[in-house]
Amino acid sequence: MAKTILVTGATSGFGRACAEKFARNGWQLIISGRRTERLEELRQAFPETPMHIAVLDVRDRTAVESMVASLPTRFADIDVLLNNAGLALGLHPAHEADLEDWETMVDTNIKGLFYLTRSLLPAMVERGRGHIINMGSVAGTWPYPGGNVYGATKAFVKQFSNNLRADLLGKGIRVTNIEPGLAETEFSVVRFHGDRQKADQVYQGTRPLTGEDIADIVWWAVNTPPHVNINSVEVMPTCQSWAPFAIHRNQEKG
């Protein structure tokens, strides 16, 4: 029997690239996202791959629970959950940020992730196997101006992943947090509310990570021997590093 992976946010970026990677390598997939046409497009690109479409907004707890409960028998035993659905909105300092943007990031990056995880974990524990892959970010460790709530949500993902490992000790279930840095997907287009020109400026003069780079890392983490748990992977493009400490100098004081 082919193994099964559930990929949230499979309509673009890391999720799409990961879905394609696993489809090419003989897995069967549950692909989840809000854009039906993109999910259908992905399924049609792999006509030989068993693929179940779940049109889903991960922020809706009832919808998540209903989706998991109604999975076809063939797809019900999930080997890997890739919690990829997430987003950044805005880059304003905290005192100017849009509260609705903050709420959307919390509801998606935090609540959506733990709704899926909580819905699938009992069956994984009962079977004594499974792998939770959470898509974090370097922003969960390294702050930057305007990162405020986005960075905080990814810090949650990091600590939640660590605590899952503690809870699941001896259960045969692995947990991995993937923490990408600068990557060119639809991420910045979403962050700037569709302003592609502003999004393109983020990557000007750089060679950022791609969805395929992250898919390769996810594939590697999943395919290490069962007794090996990759706790976390922090990855940046070589054009990116840490900034020096910021120091505000009051010129009036000399």
One Martini backbone bead per residue (centre of mass of N, CA, C, O) as a GRO file, in nm:
protein
  254
    1MET     BB    1   0.095   0.037   0.022
    2ALA     BB    2   0.059   0.351  -0.002
    3LYS     BB    3   0.137   0.635   0.118
    4THR     BB    4   0.010   0.914   0.327
    5ILE     BB    5  -0.052   1.265   0.256
    6LEU     BB    6  -0.121   1.575   0.418
    7VAL     BB    7  -0.178   1.892   0.251
    8THR     BB    8  -0.162   2.212   0.336
    9GLY     BB    9  -0.158   2.453   0.115
   10ALA     BB   10  -0.152   2.317  -0.203
   11THR     BB   11  -0.186   2.573  -0.416
   12SER     BB   12   0.110   2.673  -0.318
   13GLY     BB   13   0.428   2.672  -0.293
   14PHE     BB   14   0.527   2.453  -0.068
   15GLY     BB   15   0.277   2.273  -0.097
   16ARG     BB   16   0.292   2.219  -0.398
   17ALA     BB   17   0.582   2.108  -0.407
   18CYS     BB   18   0.531   1.872  -0.211
   19ALA     BB   19   0.307   1.731  -0.363
   20GLU     BB   20   0.476   1.676  -0.617
   21LYS     BB   21   0.700   1.511  -0.485
   22PHE     BB   22   0.516   1.279  -0.372
   23ALA     BB   23   0.376   1.202  -0.637
   24ARG     BB   24   0.643   1.121  -0.793
   25ASN     BB   25   0.696   0.897  -0.534
   26GLY     BB   26   0.409   0.721  -0.482
   27TRP     BB   27   0.211   0.878  -0.333
   28GLN     BB   28  -0.069   0.954  -0.152
   29LEU     BB   29  -0.319   1.227  -0.154
   30ILE     BB   30  -0.408   1.508   0.049
   31ILE     BB   31  -0.553   1.807  -0.072
   32SER     BB   32  -0.540   2.141   0.065
   33GLY     BB   33  -0.776   2.420   0.018
   34ARG     BB   34  -0.955   2.707  -0.119
   35ARG     BB   35  -0.875   2.643  -0.430
   36THR     BB   36  -1.023   2.439  -0.641
   37GLU     BB   37  -0.877   2.481  -0.918
   38ARG     BB   38  -0.590   2.413  -0.809
   39LEU     BB   39  -0.649   2.128  -0.712
   40GLU     BB   40  -0.738   2.018  -0.986
   41GLU     BB   41  -0.475   2.081  -1.133
   42LEU     BB   42  -0.301   1.894  -0.961
   43ARG     BB   43  -0.449   1.630  -1.018
   44GLN     BB   44  -0.417   1.643  -1.336
   45ALA     BB   45  -0.094   1.627  -1.326
   46PHE     BB   46  -0.165   1.328  -1.163
   47PRO     BB   47  -0.346   1.074  -1.287
   48GLU     BB   48  -0.192   0.820  -1.126
   49THR     BB   49  -0.261   0.964  -0.856
   50PRO     BB   50  -0.385   0.933  -0.559
   51MET     BB   51  -0.635   1.201  -0.503
   52HIS     BB   52  -0.760   1.406  -0.245
   53ILE     BB   53  -0.999   1.657  -0.213
   54ALA     BB   54  -0.986   1.947   0.028
   55VAL     BB   55  -1.194   2.193   0.077
   56LEU     BB   56  -1.027   2.435   0.297
   57ASP     BB   57  -1.053   2.611   0.607
   58VAL     BB   58  -0.848   2.593   0.882
   59ARG     BB   59  -1.017   2.801   1.069
   60ASP     BB   60  -1.241   2.571   1.057
   61ARG     BB   61  -1.310   2.344   1.283
   62THR     BB   62  -1.557   2.192   1.174
   63ALA     BB   63  -1.439   2.137   0.891
   64VAL     BB   64  -1.198   1.975   0.981
   65GLU     BB   65  -1.346   1.749   1.133
   66SER     BB   66  -1.521   1.663   0.890
   67MET     BB   67  -1.298   1.586   0.694
   68VAL     BB   68  -1.165   1.364   0.865
   69ALA     BB   69  -1.431   1.189   0.911
   70SER     BB   70  -1.483   1.172   0.567
   71LEU     BB   71  -1.273   0.998   0.474
   72PRO     BB   72  -1.173   0.782   0.275
   73THR     BB   73  -1.052   0.478   0.341
   74ARG     BB   74  -0.792   0.501   0.167
   75PHE     BB   75  -0.712   0.794   0.336
   76ALA     BB   76  -0.730   0.754   0.660
   77ASP     BB   77  -0.424   0.659   0.677
   78ILE     BB   78  -0.202   0.884   0.803
   79ASP     BB   79   0.144   0.941   0.789
   80VAL     BB   80   0.139   1.256   0.690
   81LEU     BB   81   0.149   1.588   0.826
   82LEU     BB   82   0.132   1.900   0.647
   83ASN     BB   83   0.165   2.209   0.804
   84ASN     BB   84   0.142   2.478   0.571
   85ALA     BB   85  -0.071   2.663   0.634
   86GLY     BB   86  -0.003   3.014   0.572
   87LEU     BB   87   0.071   3.366   0.680
   88ALA     BB   88   0.143   3.702   0.582
   89LEU     BB   89   0.047   4.037   0.713
   90GLY     BB   90   0.216   4.276   0.673
   91LEU     BB   91   0.480   4.556   0.776
   92HIS     BB   92   0.398   4.692   1.026
   93PRO     BB   93   0.407   4.839   1.296
   94ALA     BB   94   0.232   4.774   1.575
   95HIS     BB   95   0.094   5.073   1.595
   96GLU     BB   96  -0.014   5.023   1.266
   97ALA     BB   97  -0.159   4.773   1.262
   98ASP     BB   98  -0.384   4.528   1.157
   99LEU     BB   99  -0.601   4.343   1.338
  100GLU     BB  100  -0.704   4.154   1.115
  101ASP     BB  101  -0.431   4.045   1.038
  102TRP     BB  102  -0.365   3.923   1.310
  103GLU     BB  103  -0.609   3.730   1.327
  104THR     BB  104  -0.549   3.569   1.070
  105MET     BB  105  -0.273   3.458   1.160
  106VAL     BB  106  -0.369   3.313   1.413
  107ASP     BB  107  -0.593   3.135   1.282
  108THR     BB  108  -0.395   2.995   1.080
  109ASN     BB  109  -0.102   2.939   1.215
  110ILE     BB  110  -0.238   2.816   1.477
  111LYS     BB  111  -0.528   2.697   1.472
  112GLY     BB  112  -0.509   2.533   1.211
  113LEU     BB  113  -0.278   2.353   1.308
  114PHE     BB  114  -0.420   2.235   1.571
  115TYR     BB  115  -0.668   2.116   1.440
  116LEU     BB  116  -0.529   1.903   1.265
  117THR     BB  117  -0.358   1.766   1.478
  118ARG     BB  118  -0.588   1.681   1.675
  119SER     BB  119  -0.751   1.513   1.460
  120LEU     BB  120  -0.501   1.298   1.390
  121LEU     BB  121  -0.350   1.183   1.643
  122PRO     BB  122  -0.517   0.946   1.761
  123ALA     BB  123  -0.467   0.752   1.517
  124MET     BB  124  -0.160   0.751   1.535
  125VAL     BB  125  -0.139   0.639   1.821
  126GLU     BB  126  -0.295   0.375   1.764
  127ARG     BB  127  -0.081   0.282   1.535
  128GLY     BB  128   0.224   0.383   1.605
  129ARG     BB  129   0.226   0.616   1.373
  130GLY     BB  130   0.393   0.910   1.238
  131HIS     BB  131   0.398   1.256   1.090
  132ILE     BB  132   0.479   1.587   1.186
  133ILE     BB  133   0.477   1.875   0.972
  134ASN     BB  134   0.599   2.198   1.033
  135MET     BB  135   0.563   2.535   0.913
  136GLY     BB  136   0.779   2.759   0.976
  137SER     BB  137   1.036   3.004   1.081
  138VAL     BB  138   1.283   3.231   1.132
  139ALA     BB  139   1.073   3.429   1.273
  140GLY     BB  140   1.058   3.244   1.542
  141THR     BB  141   1.364   3.360   1.624
  142TRP     BB  142   1.401   3.618   1.426
  143PRO     BB  143   1.367   3.940   1.446
  144TYR     BB  144   1.170   4.201   1.276
  145PRO     BB  145   1.052   4.462   1.131
  146GLY     BB  146   0.704   4.380   1.117
  147GLY     BB  147   0.681   4.075   1.243
  148ASN     BB  148   0.541   4.038   1.506
  149VAL     BB  149   0.289   3.824   1.470
  150TYR     BB  150   0.419   3.635   1.276
  151GLY     BB  151   0.658   3.556   1.458
  152ALA     BB  152   0.479   3.456   1.692
  153THR     BB  153   0.343   3.222   1.539
  154LYS     BB  154   0.620   3.075   1.480
  155ALA     BB  155   0.693   3.035   1.775
  156PHE     BB  156   0.462   2.850   1.832
  157VAL     BB  157   0.537   2.626   1.634
  158LYS     BB  158   0.801   2.556   1.768
  159GLN     BB  159   0.690   2.488   2.059
  160PHE     BB  160   0.473   2.288   1.977
  161SER     BB  161   0.664   2.083   1.854
  162ASN     BB  162   0.825   2.026   2.111
  163ASN     BB  163   0.575   1.937   2.285
  164LEU     BB  164   0.491   1.701   2.111
  165ARG     BB  165   0.742   1.535   2.161
  166ALA     BB  166   0.689   1.503   2.462
  167ASP     BB  167   0.401   1.370   2.442
  168LEU     BB  168   0.511   1.135   2.214
  169LEU     BB  169   0.673   0.965   2.380
  170GLY     BB  170   0.664   0.628   2.269
  171LYS     BB  171   0.449   0.644   2.000
  172GLY     BB  172   0.595   0.663   1.702
  173ILE     BB  173   0.609   0.982   1.665
  174ARG     BB  174   0.687   1.243   1.451
  175VAL     BB  175   0.856   1.575   1.473
  176THR     BB  176   0.871   1.868   1.250
  177ASN     BB  177   1.051   2.180   1.201
  178ILE     BB  178   1.029   2.410   0.944
  179GLU     BB  179   1.275   2.696   0.876
  180PRO     BB  180   1.242   2.935   0.666
  181GLY     BB  181   1.351   3.178   0.475
  182LEU     BB  182   1.409   3.325   0.204
  183ALA     BB  183   1.122   3.305  -0.021
  184GLU     BB  184   0.987   3.246  -0.352
  185THR     BB  185   0.652   3.309  -0.361
  186GLU     BB  186   0.333   3.419  -0.252
  187PHE     BB  187   0.398   3.552   0.019
  188SER     BB  188   0.440   3.864  -0.054
  189VAL     BB  189   0.175   3.908  -0.200
  190VAL     BB  190   0.007   3.858   0.051
  191ARG     BB  191   0.139   4.056   0.248
  192PHE     BB  192   0.069   4.298   0.015
  193HIS     BB  193  -0.219   4.257  -0.097
  194GLY     BB  194  -0.122   4.209  -0.422
  195ASP     BB  195   0.155   4.367  -0.444
  196ARG     BB  196   0.384   4.279  -0.674
  197GLN     BB  197   0.594   4.503  -0.677
  198LYS     BB  198   0.663   4.489  -0.375
  199ALA     BB  199   0.734   4.189  -0.373
  200ASP     BB  200   0.972   4.195  -0.579
  201GLN     BB  201   1.164   4.374  -0.401
  202VAL     BB  202   1.246   4.154  -0.194
  203TYR     BB  203   1.422   3.985  -0.440
  204GLN     BB  204   1.614   4.185  -0.526
  205GLY     BB  205   1.931   4.058  -0.584
  206THR     BB  206   1.847   3.755  -0.536
  207ARG     BB  207   1.866   3.398  -0.414
  208PRO     BB  208   1.618   3.230  -0.323
  209LEU     BB  209   1.417   3.024  -0.215
  210THR     BB  210   1.224   2.737  -0.293
  211GLY     BB  211   0.985   2.508  -0.301
  212GLU     BB  212   1.179   2.275  -0.382
  213ASP     BB  213   1.376   2.299  -0.151
  214ILE     BB  214   1.167   2.227   0.072
  215ALA     BB  215   1.072   1.957  -0.044
  216ASP     BB  216   1.344   1.813  -0.010
  217ILE     BB  217   1.348   1.837   0.302
  218VAL     BB  218   1.087   1.692   0.364
  219TRP     BB  219   1.159   1.426   0.225
  220TRP     BB  220   1.403   1.365   0.400
  221ALA     BB  221   1.265   1.363   0.682
  222VAL     BB  222   1.061   1.132   0.613
  223ASN     BB  223   1.312   0.925   0.498
  224THR     BB  224   1.409   0.858   0.749
  225PRO     BB  225   1.447   0.660   0.983
  226PRO     BB  226   1.218   0.578   1.232
  227HIS     BB  227   1.446   0.644   1.470
  228VAL     BB  228   1.444   0.931   1.330
  229ASN     BB  229   1.442   1.274   1.448
  230ILE     BB  230   1.365   1.582   1.308
  231ASN     BB  231   1.317   1.854   1.481
  232SER     BB  232   1.489   2.073   1.300
  233VAL     BB  233   1.498   2.319   1.018
  234GLU     BB  234   1.725   2.568   0.932
  235VAL     BB  235   1.678   2.781   0.634
  236MET     BB  236   1.892   2.957   0.405
  237PRO     BB  237   2.008   3.155   0.196
  238THR     BB  238   2.322   3.273   0.115
  239CYS     BB  239   2.204   3.583   0.104
  240GLN     BB  240   2.144   3.518   0.409
  241SER     BB  241   2.134   3.672   0.739
  242TRP     BB  242   2.224   3.826   1.018
  243ALA     BB  243   2.182   4.099   1.193
  244PRO     BB  244   2.271   4.351   1.350
  245PHE     BB  245   2.241   4.534   1.605
  246ALA     BB  246   2.012   4.759   1.701
  247ILE     BB  247   2.068   5.125   1.723
  248HIS     BB  248   1.950   5.397   1.891
  249ARG     BB  249   2.028   5.741   1.822
  250ASN     BB  250   2.050   6.034   2.006
  251GLN     BB  251   2.150   6.330   1.876
  252GLU     BB  252   2.100   6.525   2.123
  253LYS     BB  253   2.320   6.349   2.307
  254GLY     BB  254   2.576   6.257   2.114
   0.00000   0.00000   0.00000
